[in-house]
């Protein structure tokens, strides 16, 4: 299996200085903001050498901890994608990152999700209904599978 992230090579002092020159280091407890351009997801790309580009957060973590995070994500305690303060960063799994986002109510679910076709009230109605999935799907303009997932508590679990 291919690694998810390419390994970070040993960084010489010149590269480390160039990296930190693109970061506005406020106080130890403050976010240290990436001042160079950011990608579409709000993260700062940093080129170590020709063809070796990494997210700025991975480089900040690597410099501070002295080890490559490997296939782990670099997550933010501060939820600021441009922050490079190593005290705000931790290596974690996708599950860790999603769990933190969920605990902090940063994930839209149910009727607050931009792709939702149903309201919380409609889902409660569907769960209480004795009608068939086919009938409910037609009534609410969704698929049979959507109705089945709601009735079997596979989706909209926040309403349980």
Tab-separated table of N, CA and C in Angstrom:
chain	number	residue	atom	x	y	z
A	1	UNK	N	0.845	-1.194	0.000
A	1	UNK	CA	0.000	0.000	0.000
A	1	UNK	C	0.885	1.251	0.000
A	2	UNK	N	0.540	2.209	-0.838
A	2	UNK	CA	1.303	3.458	-0.915
A	2	UNK	C	1.062	4.293	0.341
A	3	UNK	N	2.120	4.946	0.853
A	3	UNK	CA	1.903	5.839	1.996
A	3	UNK	C	1.037	7.020	1.571
A	4	UNK	N	0.266	7.528	2.485
A	4	UNK	CA	-0.635	8.630	2.207
A	4	UNK	C	0.131	9.942	2.027
A	5	UNK	N	1.214	10.099	2.782
A	5	UNK	CA	2.035	11.303	2.702
A	5	UNK	C	3.464	10.889	2.380
A	6	UNK	N	4.104	11.661	1.507
A	6	UNK	CA	5.498	11.318	1.220
A	6	UNK	C	6.368	11.710	2.410
A	7	UNK	N	7.407	10.925	2.664
A	7	UNK	CA	8.287	11.197	3.814
A	7	UNK	C	8.936	12.578	3.712
A	8	UNK	N	9.084	13.221	4.855
A	8	UNK	CA	9.742	14.529	4.906
A	8	UNK	C	11.244	14.281	5.045
A	9	UNK	N	12.042	14.858	4.150
A	9	UNK	CA	13.493	14.653	4.245
A	9	UNK	C	14.102	15.476	5.383
A	10	UNK	N	15.346	15.189	5.702
A	10	UNK	CA	16.068	15.985	6.702
A	10	UNK	C	16.117	17.424	6.192
A	11	UNK	N	15.847	18.371	7.071
A	11	UNK	CA	15.818	19.784	6.677
A	11	UNK	C	17.065	20.484	7.190
A	12	UNK	N	17.738	21.210	6.299
A	12	UNK	CA	18.911	21.959	6.766
A	12	UNK	C	18.457	23.308	7.338
A	13	UNK	N	19.369	24.006	7.990
A	13	UNK	CA	19.038	25.274	8.665
A	13	UNK	C	18.456	26.310	7.710
A	14	UNK	N	18.964	26.345	6.484
A	14	UNK	CA	18.480	27.319	5.501
A	14	UNK	C	16.997	27.092	5.194
A	15	UNK	N	16.608	25.841	5.028
A	15	UNK	CA	15.203	25.508	4.747
A	15	UNK	C	14.333	25.844	5.959
A	16	UNK	N	14.830	25.529	7.152
A	16	UNK	CA	14.079	25.824	8.378
A	16	UNK	C	13.893	27.329	8.541
A	17	UNK	N	14.937	28.107	8.289
A	17	UNK	CA	14.829	29.573	8.370
A	17	UNK	C	13.839	30.104	7.340
A	18	UNK	N	13.917	29.563	6.113
A	18	UNK	CA	12.992	29.989	5.054
A	18	UNK	C	11.552	29.666	5.453
A	19	UNK	N	11.359	28.498	6.067
A	19	UNK	CA	10.017	28.121	6.520
A	19	UNK	C	9.489	29.123	7.548
A	20	UNK	N	10.267	29.350	8.624
A	20	UNK	CA	9.791	30.233	9.697
A	20	UNK	C	9.650	31.681	9.237
A	21	UNK	N	10.343	32.070	8.145
A	21	UNK	CA	10.197	33.439	7.632
A	21	UNK	C	8.803	33.670	7.045
A	22	UNK	N	8.082	32.593	6.789
A	22	UNK	CA	6.733	32.688	6.224
A	22	UNK	C	5.649	32.547	7.301
A	23	UNK	N	6.078	32.549	8.575
A	23	UNK	CA	5.151	32.369	9.693
A	23	UNK	C	5.230	33.577	10.617
A	24	UNK	N	4.080	34.130	10.959
A	24	UNK	CA	4.012	35.242	11.911
A	24	UNK	C	3.867	34.644	13.306
A	25	UNK	N	4.990	34.583	14.024
A	25	UNK	CA	4.992	33.993	15.367
A	25	UNK	C	4.515	35.033	16.369
A	26	UNK	N	3.309	34.852	16.853
A	26	UNK	CA	2.776	35.732	17.903
A	26	UNK	C	3.313	35.201	19.228
A	27	UNK	N	2.510	35.134	20.248
A	27	UNK	CA	2.942	34.576	21.530
A	27	UNK	C	2.840	33.063	21.528
A	28	UNK	N	3.370	32.419	22.562
A	28	UNK	CA	3.382	30.959	22.648
A	28	UNK	C	1.971	30.370	22.612
A	29	UNK	N	1.010	31.051	23.200
A	29	UNK	CA	-0.360	30.542	23.224
A	29	UNK	C	-1.198	30.987	22.049
A	30	UNK	N	-0.664	31.874	21.245
A	30	UNK	CA	-1.399	32.422	20.102
A	30	UNK	C	-1.181	31.565	18.857
A	31	UNK	N	-2.044	31.744	17.872
A	31	UNK	CA	-1.838	31.088	16.583
A	31	UNK	C	-0.667	31.754	15.867
A	32	UNK	N	0.189	30.944	15.274
A	32	UNK	CA	1.288	31.436	14.451
A	32	UNK	C	0.828	31.266	13.009
A	33	UNK	N	0.487	32.362	12.362
A	33	UNK	CA	-0.160	32.299	11.060
A	33	UNK	C	0.817	32.201	9.898
A	34	UNK	N	0.464	31.332	8.965
A	34	UNK	CA	1.197	31.180	7.712
A	34	UNK	C	0.910	32.418	6.884
A	35	UNK	N	1.966	33.136	6.451
A	35	UNK	CA	1.776	34.415	5.763
A	35	UNK	C	1.930	34.322	4.250
A	36	UNK	N	2.358	33.176	3.750
A	36	UNK	CA	2.500	32.985	2.308
A	36	UNK	C	1.138	32.545	1.752
A	37	UNK	N	1.083	32.210	0.478
A	37	UNK	CA	-0.213	31.846	-0.106
A	37	UNK	C	-0.746	30.553	0.520
A	38	UNK	N	-2.062	30.374	0.402
A	38	UNK	CA	-2.713	29.174	0.931
A	38	UNK	C	-3.454	28.460	-0.198
A	39	UNK	N	-3.669	27.155	-0.014
A	39	UNK	CA	-4.380	26.384	-1.034
A	39	UNK	C	-5.894	26.550	-0.861
A	40	UNK	N	-6.649	25.871	-1.696
A	40	UNK	CA	-8.115	26.013	-1.680
A	40	UNK	C	-8.738	25.586	-0.357
A	41	UNK	N	-8.027	24.762	0.423
A	41	UNK	CA	-8.541	24.307	1.718
A	41	UNK	C	-8.069	25.182	2.874
A	42	UNK	N	-7.297	26.218	2.564
A	42	UNK	CA	-6.840	27.145	3.596
A	42	UNK	C	-5.509	26.795	4.233
A	43	UNK	N	-4.810	25.788	3.698
A	43	UNK	CA	-3.514	25.377	4.247
A	43	UNK	C	-2.376	25.979	3.435
A	44	UNK	N	-1.269	26.236	4.110
A	44	UNK	CA	-0.111	26.807	3.444
A	44	UNK	C	0.805	25.739	2.886
A	45	UNK	N	1.007	25.712	1.573
A	45	UNK	CA	1.971	24.767	1.012
A	45	UNK	C	3.395	25.307	1.155
A	46	UNK	N	4.330	24.415	1.452
A	46	UNK	CA	5.730	24.821	1.585
A	46	UNK	C	6.582	23.873	0.764
A	47	UNK	N	7.418	24.451	-0.106
A	47	UNK	CA	8.309	23.654	-0.935
A	47	UNK	C	9.655	23.527	-0.241
A	48	UNK	N	10.004	22.295	0.110
A	48	UNK	CA	11.283	22.008	0.767
A	48	UNK	C	12.395	22.051	-0.270
A	49	UNK	N	12.167	21.383	-1.379
A	49	UNK	CA	13.100	21.374	-2.505
A	49	UNK	C	12.277	21.062	-3.746
A	50	UNK	N	12.891	21.157	-4.904
A	50	UNK	CA	12.155	20.953	-6.150
A	50	UNK	C	11.375	19.631	-6.107
A	51	UNK	N	10.069	19.745	-6.311
A	51	UNK	CA	9.218	18.559	-6.327
A	51	UNK	C	8.821	18.042	-4.955
A	52	UNK	N	9.283	18.694	-3.898
A	52	UNK	CA	8.947	18.257	-2.539
A	52	UNK	C	8.159	19.339	-1.816
A	53	UNK	N	6.849	19.286	-1.982
A	53	UNK	CA	5.948	20.265	-1.373
A	53	UNK	C	5.128	19.567	-0.290
A	54	UNK	N	4.986	20.251	0.840
A	54	UNK	CA	4.263	19.704	1.992
A	54	UNK	C	3.367	20.785	2.578
A	55	UNK	N	2.375	20.366	3.353
A	55	UNK	CA	1.568	21.342	4.084
A	55	UNK	C	2.439	21.958	5.166
A	56	UNK	N	2.284	23.255	5.365
A	56	UNK	CA	3.097	23.970	6.353
A	56	UNK	C	2.950	23.371	7.748
A	57	UNK	N	1.783	22.868	8.062
A	57	UNK	CA	1.562	22.283	9.389
A	57	UNK	C	2.410	21.034	9.600
A	58	UNK	N	2.599	20.244	8.548
A	58	UNK	CA	3.428	19.034	8.661
A	58	UNK	C	4.890	19.415	8.904
A	59	UNK	N	5.329	20.482	8.245
A	59	UNK	CA	6.716	20.924	8.423
A	59	UNK	C	6.906	21.503	9.821
A	60	UNK	N	5.961	22.308	10.299
A	60	UNK	CA	6.060	22.870	11.654
A	60	UNK	C	6.128	21.748	12.688
A	61	UNK	N	5.291	20.737	12.514
A	61	UNK	CA	5.285	19.591	13.431
A	61	UNK	C	6.634	18.861	13.367
A	62	UNK	N	7.114	18.643	12.152
A	62	UNK	CA	8.382	17.936	11.937
A	62	UNK	C	9.554	18.683	12.589
A	63	UNK	N	9.621	19.983	12.393
A	63	UNK	CA	10.716	20.783	12.966
A	63	UNK	C	10.666	20.718	14.493
A	64	UNK	N	9.485	20.874	15.061
A	64	UNK	CA	9.345	20.920	16.523
A	64	UNK	C	9.593	19.558	17.183
A	65	UNK	N	9.023	18.507	16.607
A	65	UNK	CA	9.099	17.179	17.229
A	65	UNK	C	10.278	16.345	16.740
A	66	UNK	N	10.885	16.763	15.635
A	66	UNK	CA	12.034	16.032	15.114
A	66	UNK	C	11.693	14.694	14.494
A	67	UNK	N	10.412	14.482	14.201
A	67	UNK	CA	10.037	13.227	13.546
A	67	UNK	C	8.901	13.454	12.558
A	68	UNK	N	8.929	12.659	11.522
A	68	UNK	CA	7.916	12.706	10.480
A	68	UNK	C	6.630	12.069	11.025
A	69	UNK	N	5.484	12.738	10.872
A	69	UNK	CA	4.237	12.147	11.356
A	69	UNK	C	3.759	10.954	10.530
A	70	UNK	N	4.462	10.663	9.440
A	70	UNK	CA	4.099	9.503	8.623
A	70	UNK	C	2.707	9.631	8.039
A	71	UNK	N	1.914	8.581	8.202
A	71	UNK	CA	0.564	8.579	7.637
A	71	UNK	C	-0.471	9.271	8.513
A	72	UNK	N	-0.042	9.771	9.667
A	72	UNK	CA	-0.983	10.492	10.524
A	72	UNK	C	-1.250	11.884	9.960
A	73	UNK	N	-2.415	12.399	10.244
A	73	UNK	CA	-2.752	13.777	9.882
A	73	UNK	C	-2.146	14.706	10.923
A	74	UNK	N	-1.942	15.961	10.559
A	74	UNK	CA	-1.585	16.971	11.553
A	74	UNK	C	-2.857	17.771	11.797
A	75	UNK	N	-3.358	17.650	13.004
A	75	UNK	CA	-4.629	18.263	13.391
A	75	UNK	C	-4.370	19.521	14.214
A	76	UNK	N	-5.333	20.410	14.202
A	76	UNK	CA	-5.238	21.678	14.936
A	76	UNK	C	-6.112	21.661	16.182
A	77	UNK	N	-5.541	21.984	17.314
A	77	UNK	CA	-6.341	22.180	18.534
A	77	UNK	C	-7.121	23.487	18.412
A	78	UNK	N	-6.576	24.434	17.643
A	78	UNK	CA	-7.168	25.769	17.504
A	78	UNK	C	-8.143	25.875	16.325
A	79	UNK	N	-8.210	24.848	15.502
A	79	UNK	CA	-9.109	24.824	14.334
A	79	UNK	C	-8.815	25.911	13.306
A	80	UNK	N	-7.576	26.350	13.251
A	80	UNK	CA	-7.177	27.381	12.299
A	80	UNK	C	-6.184	26.757	11.317
A	81	UNK	N	-6.598	26.485	10.069
A	81	UNK	CA	-5.724	25.781	9.125
A	81	UNK	C	-4.426	26.516	8.783
A	82	UNK	N	-4.361	27.830	8.997
A	82	UNK	CA	-3.116	28.548	8.703
A	82	UNK	C	-2.178	28.591	9.906
A	83	UNK	N	-2.609	28.060	11.045
A	83	UNK	CA	-1.777	28.095	12.253
A	83	UNK	C	-0.650	27.066	12.167
A	84	UNK	N	0.572	27.522	12.448
A	84	UNK	CA	1.757	26.661	12.445
A	84	UNK	C	2.394	26.571	13.829
A	85	UNK	N	1.698	27.024	14.861
A	85	UNK	CA	2.235	26.941	16.217
A	85	UNK	C	2.269	25.470	16.623
A	86	UNK	N	3.472	24.912	16.854
A	86	UNK	CA	3.565	23.485	17.176
A	86	UNK	C	2.783	23.087	18.425
A	87	UNK	N	2.528	24.049	19.314
A	87	UNK	CA	1.754	23.764	20.523
A	87	UNK	C	0.256	23.640	20.225
A	88	UNK	N	-0.138	24.027	19.024
A	88	UNK	CA	-1.535	23.914	18.606
A	88	UNK	C	-1.749	22.701	17.704
A	89	UNK	N	-0.675	21.990	17.382
A	89	UNK	CA	-0.739	20.883	16.428
A	89	UNK	C	-0.540	19.546	17.120
A	90	UNK	N	-1.217	18.540	16.617
A	90	UNK	CA	-0.973	17.177	17.105
A	90	UNK	C	-1.164	16.198	15.952
A	91	UNK	N	-0.444	15.088	16.019
A	91	UNK	CA	-0.579	14.039	15.013
A	91	UNK	C	-1.748	13.153	15.420
A	92	UNK	N	-2.636	12.893	14.485
A	92	UNK	CA	-3.801	12.072	14.798
A	92	UNK	C	-4.347	11.384	13.563
A	93	UNK	N	-5.261	10.486	13.801
A	93	UNK	CA	-5.912	9.767	12.709
A	93	UNK	C	-7.077	10.598	12.175
A	94	UNK	N	-7.619	10.162	11.070
A	94	UNK	CA	-8.803	10.821	10.512
A	94	UNK	C	-9.937	10.746	11.538
A	95	UNK	N	-10.043	9.611	12.214
A	95	UNK	CA	-11.081	9.436	13.243
A	95	UNK	C	-10.895	10.448	14.377
A	96	UNK	N	-9.637	10.665	14.805
A	96	UNK	CA	-9.352	11.662	15.849
A	96	UNK	C	-9.827	13.046	15.413
A	97	UNK	N	-9.505	13.400	14.178
A	97	UNK	CA	-9.839	14.719	13.652
A	97	UNK	C	-11.359	14.908	13.558
A	98	UNK	N	-12.048	13.888	13.055
A	98	UNK	CA	-13.505	13.970	12.940
A	98	UNK	C	-14.165	14.003	14.310
A	99	UNK	N	-13.614	13.252	15.244
A	99	UNK	CA	-14.149	13.230	16.604
A	99	UNK	C	-14.026	14.606	17.251
A	100	UNK	N	-12.874	15.247	17.068
A	100	UNK	CA	-12.677	16.588	17.621
A	100	UNK	C	-13.664	17.565	16.984
A	101	UNK	N	-13.810	17.489	15.667
A	101	UNK	CA	-14.731	18.385	14.961
A	101	UNK	C	-16.165	18.180	15.451
A	102	UNK	N	-16.543	16.935	15.648
A	102	UNK	CA	-17.890	16.626	16.122
A	102	UNK	C	-18.098	17.129	17.548
A	103	UNK	N	-17.108	16.915	18.412
A	103	UNK	CA	-17.201	17.360	19.807
A	103	UNK	C	-17.300	18.873	19.918
A	104	UNK	N	-16.735	19.571	18.949
A	104	UNK	CA	-16.746	21.034	18.965
A	104	UNK	C	-17.869	21.597	18.100
A	105	UNK	N	-18.755	20.739	17.655
A	105	UNK	CA	-19.899	21.137	16.818
A	105	UNK	C	-19.471	21.889	15.566
A	106	UNK	N	-18.373	21.437	14.950
A	106	UNK	CA	-17.917	22.061	13.709
A	106	UNK	C	-18.415	21.306	12.489
A	107	UNK	N	-19.163	20.239	12.690
A	107	UNK	CA	-19.671	19.460	11.563
A	107	UNK	C	-21.169	19.701	11.438
A	108	UNK	N	-21.598	20.001	10.238
A	108	UNK	CA	-23.025	20.195	10.002
A	108	UNK	C	-23.670	18.834	9.782
A	109	UNK	N	-24.744	18.583	10.488
A	109	UNK	CA	-25.459	17.334	10.267
A	109	UNK	C	-26.953	17.618	10.273
A	110	UNK	N	-27.694	16.634	9.801
A	110	UNK	CA	-29.145	16.779	9.764
A	110	UNK	C	-29.580	17.913	8.861
A	111	UNK	N	-30.606	18.618	9.279
A	111	UNK	CA	-31.155	19.687	8.438
A	111	UNK	C	-30.184	20.847	8.256
A	112	UNK	N	-29.146	20.919	9.076
A	112	UNK	CA	-28.150	21.992	8.936
A	112	UNK	C	-27.103	21.691	7.870
A	113	UNK	N	-27.084	20.449	7.363
A	113	UNK	CA	-26.129	20.098	6.311
A	113	UNK	C	-26.639	20.669	4.987
A	114	UNK	N	-25.734	21.247	4.216
A	114	UNK	CA	-26.140	21.942	2.989
A	114	UNK	C	-26.784	21.030	1.936
A	115	UNK	N	-26.577	19.718	2.015
A	115	UNK	CA	-27.168	18.815	1.027
A	115	UNK	C	-28.430	18.111	1.541
A	116	UNK	N	-28.847	18.439	2.731
A	116	UNK	CA	-30.001	17.763	3.326
A	116	UNK	C	-31.285	18.082	2.566
A	117	UNK	N	-32.068	17.041	2.284
A	117	UNK	CA	-33.370	17.223	1.636
A	117	UNK	C	-34.505	17.124	2.645
A	118	UNK	N	-34.166	16.726	3.873
A	118	UNK	CA	-35.182	16.516	4.900
A	118	UNK	C	-34.925	17.398	6.110
A	119	UNK	N	-35.984	17.692	6.823
A	119	UNK	CA	-35.846	18.433	8.083
A	119	UNK	C	-35.816	17.427	9.233
A	120	UNK	N	-35.403	17.871	10.398
A	120	UNK	CA	-35.401	17.008	11.577
A	120	UNK	C	-36.820	16.497	11.852
A	121	UNK	N	-37.799	17.361	11.683
A	121	UNK	CA	-39.194	16.979	11.906
A	121	UNK	C	-39.654	15.880	10.959
A	122	UNK	N	-39.266	15.991	9.685
A	122	UNK	CA	-39.643	14.967	8.711
A	122	UNK	C	-39.005	13.621	9.059
A	123	UNK	N	-37.764	13.649	9.522
A	123	UNK	CA	-37.080	12.406	9.892
A	123	UNK	C	-37.796	11.750	11.070
A	124	UNK	N	-38.212	12.542	12.026
A	124	UNK	CA	-38.966	12.000	13.175
A	124	UNK	C	-40.283	11.378	12.694
A	125	UNK	N	-40.920	12.041	11.733
A	125	UNK	CA	-42.161	11.530	11.136
A	125	UNK	C	-41.911	10.186	10.460
A	126	UNK	N	-40.831	10.102	9.688
A	126	UNK	CA	-40.474	8.872	8.972
A	126	UNK	C	-40.237	7.740	9.964
A	127	UNK	N	-39.538	8.027	11.035
A	127	UNK	CA	-39.231	6.989	12.032
A	127	UNK	C	-40.501	6.456	12.701
A	128	UNK	N	-41.479	7.315	12.884
A	128	UNK	CA	-42.711	6.901	13.568
A	128	UNK	C	-43.711	6.236	12.616
A	129	UNK	N	-43.527	6.438	11.323
A	129	UNK	CA	-44.479	5.950	10.330
A	129	UNK	C	-44.432	4.427	10.178
A	130	UNK	N	-45.607	3.863	9.873
A	130	UNK	CA	-45.701	2.421	9.589
A	130	UNK	C	-45.810	2.175	8.084
A	131	UNK	N	-45.776	3.241	7.300
A	131	UNK	CA	-45.846	3.100	5.838
A	131	UNK	C	-44.580	2.429	5.316
A	132	UNK	N	-44.648	1.911	4.094
A	132	UNK	CA	-43.495	1.239	3.482
A	132	UNK	C	-42.426	2.258	3.094
A	133	UNK	N	-41.214	1.765	2.938
A	133	UNK	CA	-40.102	2.630	2.509
A	133	UNK	C	-40.395	3.234	1.141
A	134	UNK	N	-40.981	2.431	0.247
A	134	UNK	CA	-41.296	2.907	-1.106
A	134	UNK	C	-42.276	4.077	-1.036
A	135	UNK	N	-43.310	3.921	-0.244
A	135	UNK	CA	-44.328	4.967	-0.097
A	135	UNK	C	-43.734	6.240	0.514
A	136	UNK	N	-42.939	6.068	1.579
A	136	UNK	CA	-42.321	7.227	2.238
A	136	UNK	C	-41.313	7.919	1.319
A	137	UNK	N	-40.570	7.137	0.548
A	137	UNK	CA	-39.586	7.710	-0.376
A	137	UNK	C	-40.275	8.614	-1.397
A	138	UNK	N	-41.408	8.149	-1.919
A	138	UNK	CA	-42.167	8.965	-2.887
A	138	UNK	C	-42.702	10.231	-2.222
A	139	UNK	N	-43.234	10.063	-1.017
A	139	UNK	CA	-43.825	11.197	-0.291
A	139	UNK	C	-42.799	12.293	0.000
A	140	UNK	N	-41.581	11.879	0.389
A	140	UNK	CA	-40.567	12.861	0.794
A	140	UNK	C	-39.543	13.178	-0.302
A	141	UNK	N	-39.669	12.540	-1.469
A	141	UNK	CA	-38.780	12.842	-2.590
A	141	UNK	C	-37.337	12.407	-2.383
A	142	UNK	N	-37.166	11.259	-1.723
A	142	UNK	CA	-35.823	10.701	-1.500
A	142	UNK	C	-35.833	9.238	-1.933
A	143	UNK	N	-34.707	8.576	-1.850
A	143	UNK	CA	-34.627	7.177	-2.277
A	143	UNK	C	-35.139	6.225	-1.191
A	144	UNK	N	-35.467	5.018	-1.627
A	144	UNK	CA	-35.882	3.969	-0.680
A	144	UNK	C	-34.768	3.717	0.336
A	145	UNK	N	-33.525	3.730	-0.136
A	145	UNK	CA	-32.381	3.468	0.749
A	145	UNK	C	-32.265	4.549	1.822
A	146	UNK	N	-32.534	5.784	1.452
A	146	UNK	CA	-32.501	6.873	2.438
A	146	UNK	C	-33.508	6.604	3.549
A	147	UNK	N	-34.710	6.219	3.170
A	147	UNK	CA	-35.753	5.923	4.165
A	147	UNK	C	-35.333	4.737	5.029
A	148	UNK	N	-34.824	3.696	4.397
A	148	UNK	CA	-34.373	2.511	5.135
A	148	UNK	C	-33.278	2.870	6.138
A	149	UNK	N	-32.317	3.684	5.705
A	149	UNK	CA	-31.226	4.096	6.604
A	149	UNK	C	-31.749	4.904	7.794
A	150	UNK	N	-32.733	5.743	7.553
A	150	UNK	CA	-33.323	6.536	8.642
A	150	UNK	C	-34.047	5.613	9.620
A	151	UNK	N	-34.885	4.713	9.084
A	151	UNK	CA	-35.666	3.816	9.942
A	151	UNK	C	-34.773	2.860	10.745
A	152	UNK	N	-33.631	2.475	10.172
A	152	UNK	CA	-32.708	1.553	10.855
A	152	UNK	C	-31.642	2.287	11.663
A	153	UNK	N	-31.820	3.587	11.829
A	153	UNK	CA	-30.914	4.429	12.630
A	153	UNK	C	-29.463	4.411	12.144
A	154	UNK	N	-29.293	4.246	10.831
A	154	UNK	CA	-27.939	4.305	10.264
A	154	UNK	C	-27.552	5.746	9.948
A	155	UNK	N	-28.552	6.577	9.729
A	155	UNK	CA	-28.316	8.001	9.477
A	155	UNK	C	-29.206	8.811	10.413
A	156	UNK	N	-28.916	10.093	10.516
A	156	UNK	CA	-29.664	11.008	11.377
A	156	UNK	C	-29.620	10.531	12.833
A	157	UNK	N	-28.497	9.966	13.212
A	157	UNK	CA	-28.339	9.399	14.558
A	157	UNK	C	-28.364	10.471	15.649
A	158	UNK	N	-28.088	11.712	15.273
A	158	UNK	CA	-28.116	12.786	16.272
A	158	UNK	C	-29.520	13.015	16.830
A	159	UNK	N	-30.540	12.464	16.158
A	159	UNK	CA	-31.920	12.621	16.631
A	159	UNK	C	-32.373	11.477	17.539
A	160	UNK	N	-31.500	10.523	17.790
A	160	UNK	CA	-31.881	9.374	18.647
A	160	UNK	C	-31.953	9.780	20.099
